[in-house]
Each structure stands twice: as C-alpha cells, then as structure tokens.
Amino acid sequence: MTMKTKIISSVVAIAVIALSAYIYFHFFFVYSTGVDAGELNFFQYKGVVFKTYEGKVIQSGFKSTSPSTNTLRSNEFKFSVTDDAIADSLMRCSGKNVELRWKRYMGTLPWRGESQYIVTEVLSVK
C-alpha cells in the first residue's frame, strides 16, 4: 500500500465516521424530554408519501410584558406522534385538556413527522 492510498483511505474513514456521528446526533439522539399540557386544538393524519400524525396543543395564556398592551397571548405546542395507540387515543380528545410527555430531536425525518417534538405518552385527559 502506497502512502497516497493510506492517506486517501484515512481521509475517507474519518469522513465516514464524522458523517455517521452527525446523522446520529442530528436525527436519532434525544436532545431533551419533557411534559406539556393544554387544550388539544387539532390532531390529524396527513402526508403525501409518508403519512404522519400531527397535532397542536394550545397552552394557557400569559400576560404580555409590554406596558402598552394588556393582551392575553397563548403558546402553541406543535408535535408529531409515531405510535398508533397514542394517536388513536388523541383522535378522541379534540377540545379536551391533555398532558403529553415528549422527546425532542434536533432534526426531523419524513417518516417520523414534521415536528422535532415526538409525543411518547398521554399522561392525562380532562
């Protein structure tokens, strides 16, 4: 093996390892986990090639910090669901207050949904 082929194979090996690490940390490493609660605004099954479950929870409002406006604003939590059992239970909860446990990934995959937030459990429905 010549010196040139050793250098080329080393560079290719380092590039493959770096690309693999990037793909893992961007698409498969769980960046954070948490729980959000609010009123389930909508939940739908959509997509052209990859059908995914997508939903939105409206969280309770908070007062604006600006002194010129005394308005109540709400926060939206957009999420995706990969588990059919969780999706079936959320399909029946539109308009109800739900508490959801989720995982956040750095990137999205088409078959996992449009959101970085993937709901893994429905904790309560009121």
CSV table of N, CA and C in Angstrom, one decimal:
chain,number,residue,atom,x,y,z
A,1,MET,N,0.8,-1.2,0.0
A,1,MET,CA,0.0,0.0,0.0
A,1,MET,C,0.9,1.2,0.0
A,2,THR,N,0.6,2.1,-0.9
A,2,THR,CA,1.4,3.3,-1.0
A,2,THR,C,1.0,4.4,0.0
A,3,MET,N,1.8,5.4,0.2
A,3,MET,CA,1.5,6.4,1.1
A,3,MET,C,0.2,7.2,0.7
A,4,LYS,N,0.1,7.3,-0.6
A,4,LYS,CA,-1.1,8.1,-1.2
A,4,LYS,C,-2.4,7.3,-0.9
A,5,THR,N,-2.4,6.0,-1.0
A,5,THR,CA,-3.6,5.2,-0.8
A,5,THR,C,-3.9,5.2,0.7
A,6,LYS,N,-2.9,5.2,1.6
A,6,LYS,CA,-3.1,5.2,3.0
A,6,LYS,C,-3.8,6.5,3.4
A,7,ILE,N,-3.3,7.7,2.9
A,7,ILE,CA,-3.8,9.0,3.2
A,7,ILE,C,-5.3,9.1,2.7
A,8,ILE,N,-5.5,8.6,1.5
A,8,ILE,CA,-6.9,8.6,1.0
A,8,ILE,C,-7.8,7.8,1.8
A,9,SER,N,-7.4,6.6,2.1
A,9,SER,CA,-8.3,5.7,2.9
A,9,SER,C,-8.5,6.3,4.3
A,10,SER,N,-7.5,6.9,4.9
A,10,SER,CA,-7.7,7.5,6.2
A,10,SER,C,-8.7,8.7,6.2
A,11,VAL,N,-8.5,9.5,5.2
A,11,VAL,CA,-9.5,10.6,5.0
A,11,VAL,C,-10.9,10.2,4.8
A,12,VAL,N,-11.0,9.1,4.0
A,12,VAL,CA,-12.4,8.6,3.7
A,12,VAL,C,-13.0,8.0,5.0
A,13,ALA,N,-12.1,7.3,5.8
A,13,ALA,CA,-12.6,6.7,7.0
A,13,ALA,C,-13.0,7.8,8.0
A,14,ILE,N,-12.2,8.8,8.1
A,14,ILE,CA,-12.6,9.9,9.0
A,14,ILE,C,-13.9,10.6,8.6
A,15,ALA,N,-14.0,10.8,7.3
A,15,ALA,CA,-15.2,11.4,6.7
A,15,ALA,C,-16.5,10.6,7.0
A,16,VAL,N,-16.4,9.3,6.8
A,16,VAL,CA,-17.5,8.4,7.1
A,16,VAL,C,-17.9,8.4,8.6
A,17,ILE,N,-16.9,8.4,9.5
A,17,ILE,CA,-17.1,8.4,10.9
A,17,ILE,C,-17.8,9.8,11.3
A,18,ALA,N,-17.3,10.9,10.7
A,18,ALA,CA,-17.8,12.2,11.0
A,18,ALA,C,-19.3,12.3,10.5
A,19,LEU,N,-19.6,11.8,9.3
A,19,LEU,CA,-20.9,11.9,8.8
A,19,LEU,C,-21.9,11.0,9.6
A,20,SER,N,-21.4,9.8,10.0
A,20,SER,CA,-22.2,9.0,10.8
A,20,SER,C,-22.5,9.6,12.2
A,21,ALA,N,-21.6,10.2,12.8
A,21,ALA,CA,-21.8,10.9,14.1
A,21,ALA,C,-22.8,12.1,13.9
A,22,TYR,N,-22.6,12.8,12.8
A,22,TYR,CA,-23.6,13.9,12.6
A,22,TYR,C,-25.0,13.4,12.4
A,23,ILE,N,-25.2,12.4,11.6
A,23,ILE,CA,-26.5,11.8,11.3
A,23,ILE,C,-27.1,11.3,12.6
A,24,TYR,N,-26.3,10.6,13.4
A,24,TYR,CA,-26.8,10.1,14.7
A,24,TYR,C,-27.3,11.2,15.6
A,25,PHE,N,-26.4,12.2,15.9
A,25,PHE,CA,-26.7,13.3,16.8
A,25,PHE,C,-27.8,14.2,16.3
A,26,HIS,N,-27.9,14.4,15.0
A,26,HIS,CA,-28.9,15.3,14.4
A,26,HIS,C,-30.3,14.6,14.4
A,27,PHE,N,-30.4,13.3,14.0
A,27,PHE,CA,-31.7,12.7,13.8
A,27,PHE,C,-32.1,11.7,14.8
A,28,PHE,N,-31.2,11.1,15.6
A,28,PHE,CA,-31.6,10.0,16.5
A,28,PHE,C,-31.3,10.2,17.9
A,29,PHE,N,-30.4,11.2,18.3
A,29,PHE,CA,-30.1,11.5,19.6
A,29,PHE,C,-31.2,12.3,20.3
A,30,VAL,N,-31.7,11.9,21.4
A,30,VAL,CA,-32.8,12.6,22.1
A,30,VAL,C,-32.2,13.8,22.8
A,31,TYR,N,-32.5,15.0,22.3
A,31,TYR,CA,-31.9,16.3,22.8
A,31,TYR,C,-32.5,16.6,24.1
A,32,SER,N,-33.8,16.5,24.3
A,32,SER,CA,-34.5,16.8,25.5
A,32,SER,C,-35.8,16.0,25.6
A,33,THR,N,-36.3,15.9,26.9
A,33,THR,CA,-37.6,15.3,27.1
A,33,THR,C,-38.4,16.3,28.1
A,34,GLY,N,-39.7,16.1,28.1
A,34,GLY,CA,-40.5,17.0,28.9
A,34,GLY,C,-41.9,16.6,28.9
A,35,VAL,N,-42.7,17.5,29.5
A,35,VAL,CA,-44.2,17.3,29.6
A,35,VAL,C,-44.8,18.7,29.3
A,36,ASP,N,-45.8,18.7,28.4
A,36,ASP,CA,-46.6,19.9,28.1
A,36,ASP,C,-48.0,19.6,28.3
A,37,ALA,N,-48.8,20.6,28.7
A,37,ALA,CA,-50.2,20.4,28.9
A,37,ALA,C,-51.0,21.6,28.3
A,38,GLY,N,-52.2,21.3,27.8
A,38,GLY,CA,-53.0,22.4,27.3
A,38,GLY,C,-54.2,21.8,26.6
A,39,GLU,N,-54.9,22.6,25.9
A,39,GLU,CA,-56.1,22.1,25.2
A,39,GLU,C,-55.7,21.6,23.8
A,40,LEU,N,-56.1,20.4,23.4
A,40,LEU,CA,-55.8,19.8,22.1
A,40,LEU,C,-56.6,20.6,21.1
A,41,ASN,N,-56.0,21.4,20.3
A,41,ASN,CA,-56.7,22.2,19.2
A,41,ASN,C,-57.0,21.3,18.0
A,42,PHE,N,-56.1,20.6,17.5
A,42,PHE,CA,-56.4,19.7,16.4
A,42,PHE,C,-55.4,18.5,16.4
A,43,PHE,N,-55.8,17.4,15.8
A,43,PHE,CA,-54.9,16.2,15.6
A,43,PHE,C,-55.3,15.6,14.3
A,44,GLN,N,-54.4,15.4,13.4
A,44,GLN,CA,-54.7,14.9,12.1
A,44,GLN,C,-53.7,13.9,11.6
A,45,TYR,N,-54.1,13.1,10.6
A,45,TYR,CA,-53.2,12.1,9.9
A,45,TYR,C,-53.1,12.7,8.5
A,46,LYS,N,-51.8,13.0,8.2
A,46,LYS,CA,-51.6,13.7,6.9
A,46,LYS,C,-50.3,13.3,6.2
A,47,GLY,N,-50.2,13.6,5.0
A,47,GLY,CA,-49.0,13.4,4.2
A,47,GLY,C,-49.2,12.9,2.9
A,48,VAL,N,-48.3,13.1,1.9
A,48,VAL,CA,-48.4,12.6,0.6
A,48,VAL,C,-47.7,11.2,0.4
A,49,VAL,N,-46.5,11.2,0.7
A,49,VAL,CA,-45.7,9.9,0.7
A,49,VAL,C,-45.7,9.3,2.0
A,50,PHE,N,-45.3,10.0,3.0
A,50,PHE,CA,-45.2,9.5,4.4
A,50,PHE,C,-46.4,10.0,5.2
A,51,LYS,N,-47.3,9.2,5.6
A,51,LYS,CA,-48.5,9.6,6.4
A,51,LYS,C,-48.0,9.7,7.8
A,52,THR,N,-48.2,10.8,8.5
A,52,THR,CA,-47.8,11.0,9.9
A,52,THR,C,-49.0,11.7,10.6
A,53,TYR,N,-48.9,11.5,12.0
A,53,TYR,CA,-49.9,12.1,12.8
A,53,TYR,C,-49.3,13.4,13.4
A,54,GLU,N,-50.0,14.5,13.2
A,54,GLU,CA,-49.6,15.8,13.6
A,54,GLU,C,-50.7,16.5,14.5
A,55,GLY,N,-50.2,17.2,15.5
A,55,GLY,CA,-51.2,17.8,16.4
A,55,GLY,C,-50.7,19.2,16.9
A,56,LYS,N,-51.6,19.9,17.6
A,56,LYS,CA,-51.3,21.1,18.2
A,56,LYS,C,-52.0,21.3,19.5
A,57,VAL,N,-51.3,21.7,20.5
A,57,VAL,CA,-51.9,21.9,21.8
A,57,VAL,C,-51.8,23.4,22.1
A,58,ILE,N,-52.9,24.1,22.5
A,58,ILE,CA,-52.9,25.5,22.9
A,58,ILE,C,-52.7,25.5,24.4
A,59,GLN,N,-51.6,26.1,24.8
A,59,GLN,CA,-51.3,26.2,26.2
A,59,GLN,C,-51.9,27.4,26.8
A,60,SER,N,-52.1,27.4,28.1
A,60,SER,CA,-52.8,28.6,28.7
A,60,SER,C,-52.0,29.8,28.5
A,61,GLY,N,-52.7,30.9,28.4
A,61,GLY,CA,-52.1,32.2,28.1
A,61,GLY,C,-51.4,32.8,29.2
A,62,PHE,N,-50.6,33.9,28.8
A,62,PHE,CA,-49.9,34.6,29.8
A,62,PHE,C,-50.0,36.1,29.4
A,63,LYS,N,-49.8,37.0,30.4
A,63,LYS,CA,-49.9,38.4,30.1
A,63,LYS,C,-48.7,38.9,29.5
A,64,SER,N,-48.9,39.8,28.5
A,64,SER,CA,-47.8,40.4,27.8
A,64,SER,C,-46.9,41.3,28.7
A,65,THR,N,-45.6,41.3,28.5
A,65,THR,CA,-44.7,42.1,29.4
A,65,THR,C,-44.7,43.5,28.9
A,66,SER,N,-45.2,43.8,27.8
A,66,SER,CA,-45.2,45.2,27.2
A,66,SER,C,-46.2,46.0,28.0
A,67,PRO,N,-45.8,47.2,28.5
A,67,PRO,CA,-46.8,48.0,29.3
A,67,PRO,C,-47.9,48.6,28.4
A,68,SER,N,-47.6,48.8,27.1
A,68,SER,CA,-48.6,49.4,26.2
A,68,SER,C,-49.8,48.5,25.8
A,69,THR,N,-49.6,47.2,26.0
A,69,THR,CA,-50.6,46.3,25.6
A,69,THR,C,-50.9,45.3,26.8
A,70,ASN,N,-52.2,45.2,27.1
A,70,ASN,CA,-52.6,44.3,28.1
A,70,ASN,C,-53.4,43.2,27.5
A,71,THR,N,-52.7,42.4,26.7
A,71,THR,CA,-53.4,41.3,26.0
A,71,THR,C,-52.9,40.0,26.5
A,72,LEU,N,-53.8,39.0,26.3
A,72,LEU,CA,-53.5,37.6,26.7
A,72,LEU,C,-53.1,36.9,25.5
A,73,ARG,N,-51.9,36.3,25.6
A,73,ARG,CA,-51.4,35.5,24.5
A,73,ARG,C,-51.3,34.0,24.8
A,74,SER,N,-51.4,33.2,23.8
A,74,SER,CA,-51.3,31.8,24.1
A,74,SER,C,-50.1,31.2,23.3
A,75,ASN,N,-49.6,30.1,23.8
A,75,ASN,CA,-48.5,29.4,23.3
A,75,ASN,C,-48.9,28.2,22.6
A,76,GLU,N,-48.4,27.9,21.4
A,76,GLU,CA,-48.8,26.7,20.7
A,76,GLU,C,-47.7,25.6,20.8
A,77,PHE,N,-48.0,24.4,21.1
A,77,PHE,CA,-47.1,23.3,21.1
A,77,PHE,C,-47.4,22.4,20.0
A,78,LYS,N,-46.6,22.4,18.9
A,78,LYS,CA,-46.9,21.5,17.8
A,78,LYS,C,-46.0,20.2,17.9
A,79,PHE,N,-46.7,19.1,17.6
A,79,PHE,CA,-46.0,17.8,17.9
A,79,PHE,C,-46.4,16.8,16.8
A,80,SER,N,-45.6,15.7,16.8
A,80,SER,CA,-45.9,14.5,16.0
A,80,SER,C,-46.0,13.3,16.8
A,81,VAL,N,-46.7,12.3,16.3
A,81,VAL,CA,-46.9,11.0,17.1
A,81,VAL,C,-46.5,9.9,16.1
A,82,THR,N,-45.7,9.0,16.6
A,82,THR,CA,-45.3,7.8,15.8
A,82,THR,C,-46.0,6.5,16.2
A,83,ASP,N,-46.6,6.5,17.4
A,83,ASP,CA,-47.2,5.3,17.9
A,83,ASP,C,-48.7,5.3,17.6
A,84,ASP,N,-49.2,4.3,17.0
A,84,ASP,CA,-50.7,4.3,16.6
A,84,ASP,C,-51.6,4.2,17.8
A,85,ALA,N,-51.2,3.6,18.9
A,85,ALA,CA,-52.1,3.5,20.1
A,85,ALA,C,-52.2,4.9,20.7
A,86,ILE,N,-51.2,5.7,20.7
A,86,ILE,CA,-51.2,7.1,21.2
A,86,ILE,C,-52.1,7.9,20.3
A,87,ALA,N,-51.9,7.7,19.0
A,87,ALA,CA,-52.6,8.5,18.0
A,87,ALA,C,-54.1,8.2,18.1
A,88,ASP,N,-54.5,7.0,18.3
A,88,ASP,CA,-55.9,6.6,18.5
A,88,ASP,C,-56.5,7.3,19.7
A,89,SER,N,-55.8,7.4,20.8
A,89,SER,CA,-56.3,8.0,22.0
A,89,SER,C,-56.4,9.5,21.8
A,90,LEU,N,-55.5,10.1,21.1
A,90,LEU,CA,-55.6,11.6,20.9
A,90,LEU,C,-56.6,11.9,19.9
A,91,MET,N,-57.0,11.0,19.0
A,91,MET,CA,-58.0,11.3,18.0
A,91,MET,C,-59.4,11.6,18.7
A,92,ARG,N,-59.6,11.0,19.8
A,92,ARG,CA,-60.8,11.2,20.6
A,92,ARG,C,-60.8,12.3,21.6
A,93,CYS,N,-59.7,13.1,21.6
A,93,CYS,CA,-59.5,14.1,22.7
A,93,CYS,C,-59.6,15.5,22.2
A,94,SER,N,-60.0,15.8,21.0
A,94,SER,CA,-60.1,17.1,20.5
A,94,SER,C,-60.9,18.0,21.4
A,95,GLY,N,-60.3,19.2,21.8
A,95,GLY,CA,-61.0,20.1,22.6
A,95,GLY,C,-60.9,19.9,24.1
A,96,LYS,N,-60.2,18.8,24.5
A,96,LYS,CA,-60.0,18.5,25.9
A,96,LYS,C,-58.6,18.9,26.3
A,97,ASN,N,-58.4,19.1,27.6
A,97,ASN,CA,-57.1,19.3,28.1
A,97,ASN,C,-56.3,18.0,28.3
A,98,VAL,N,-55.2,18.0,27.7
A,98,VAL,CA,-54.3,16.9,27.7
A,98,VAL,C,-52.9,17.2,28.3
A,99,GLU,N,-52.3,16.2,28.9
A,99,GLU,CA,-50.9,16.4,29.4
A,99,GLU,C,-50.1,15.3,28.6
A,100,LEU,N,-49.1,15.8,27.9
A,100,LEU,CA,-48.3,14.9,27.0
A,100,LEU,C,-46.9,14.9,27.4
A,101,ARG,N,-46.3,13.7,27.3
A,101,ARG,CA,-44.8,13.5,27.5
A,101,ARG,C,-44.2,13.4,26.1
A,102,TRP,N,-43.1,14.1,25.9
A,102,TRP,CA,-42.5,14.2,24.6
A,102,TRP,C,-41.0,14.0,24.7
A,103,LYS,N,-40.4,13.7,23.5
A,103,LYS,CA,-39.0,13.7,23.2
A,103,LYS,C,-38.7,14.7,22.1
A,104,ARG,N,-37.6,15.4,22.2
A,104,ARG,CA,-37.2,16.4,21.2
A,104,ARG,C,-35.9,15.9,20.5
A,105,TYR,N,-36.0,15.9,19.2
A,105,TYR,CA,-34.8,15.6,18.4
A,105,TYR,C,-34.3,16.8,17.7
A,106,MET,N,-33.1,16.9,17.3
A,106,MET,CA,-32.5,18.1,16.7
A,106,MET,C,-33.1,18.2,15.3
A,107,GLY,N,-33.3,17.2,14.6
A,107,GLY,CA,-33.8,17.2,13.2
A,107,GLY,C,-35.1,16.4,13.0
A,108,THR,N,-35.7,16.6,11.9
A,108,THR,CA,-36.9,15.8,11.6
A,108,THR,C,-36.6,14.8,10.5
A,109,LEU,N,-37.3,13.7,10.5
A,109,LEU,CA,-37.3,12.7,9.5
A,109,LEU,C,-38.7,12.6,8.9
A,110,PRO,N,-38.8,12.4,7.6
A,110,PRO,CA,-40.1,12.4,6.9
A,110,PRO,C,-41.1,11.4,7.5
A,111,TRP,N,-40.6,10.2,7.9
A,111,TRP,CA,-41.5,9.2,8.4
A,111,TRP,C,-41.8,9.3,9.9
A,112,ARG,N,-41.1,10.2,10.5
A,112,ARG,CA,-41.3,10.5,11.9
A,112,ARG,C,-42.3,11.7,12.2
A,113,GLY,N,-42.4,12.5,11.2
A,113,GLY,CA,-43.3,13.6,11.3
A,113,GLY,C,-42.7,15.0,11.0
A,114,GLU,N,-43.5,16.0,11.0
A,114,GLU,CA,-43.0,17.4,10.7
A,114,GLU,C,-42.3,18.1,11.8
A,115,SER,N,-42.6,17.6,13.0
A,115,SER,CA,-42.1,18.3,14.2
A,115,SER,C,-40.9,17.7,14.8
A,116,GLN,N,-40.1,18.4,15.5
A,116,GLN,CA,-39.0,17.9,16.3
A,116,GLN,C,-39.5,17.2,17.6
A,117,TYR,N,-40.7,17.5,18.0
A,117,TYR,CA,-41.3,17.0,19.2
A,117,TYR,C,-42.1,15.8,18.9
A,118,ILE,N,-41.8,14.6,19.5
A,118,ILE,CA,-42.5,13.4,19.3
A,118,ILE,C,-43.1,13.0,20.6
A,119,VAL,N,-44.5,12.9,20.6
A,119,VAL,CA,-45.2,12.5,21.8
A,119,VAL,C,-45.0,11.0,22.0
A,120,THR,N,-44.6,10.7,23.3
A,120,THR,CA,-44.4,9.3,23.6
A,120,THR,C,-45.4,8.7,24.6
A,121,GLU,N,-46.2,9.6,25.2
A,121,GLU,CA,-47.2,9.1,26.2
A,121,GLU,C,-48.2,10.2,26.5
A,122,VAL,N,-49.5,9.8,26.7
A,122,VAL,CA,-50.5,10.7,27.1
A,122,VAL,C,-50.7,10.5,28.6
A,123,LEU,N,-50.3,11.5,29.4
A,123,LEU,CA,-50.4,11.3,30.9
A,123,LEU,C,-51.7,11.5,31.4
A,124,SER,N,-52.5,12.5,31.0
A,124,SER,CA,-53.9,12.7,31.5
A,124,SER,C,-54.7,13.4,30.4
A,125,VAL,N,-56.0,13.1,30.5
A,125,VAL,CA,-57.0,13.8,29.7
A,125,VAL,C,-58.1,14.3,30.6
A,126,LYS,N,-58.5,15.6,30.5
A,126,LYS,CA,-59.5,16.1,31.4
A,126,LYS,C,-60.6,16.8,30.5
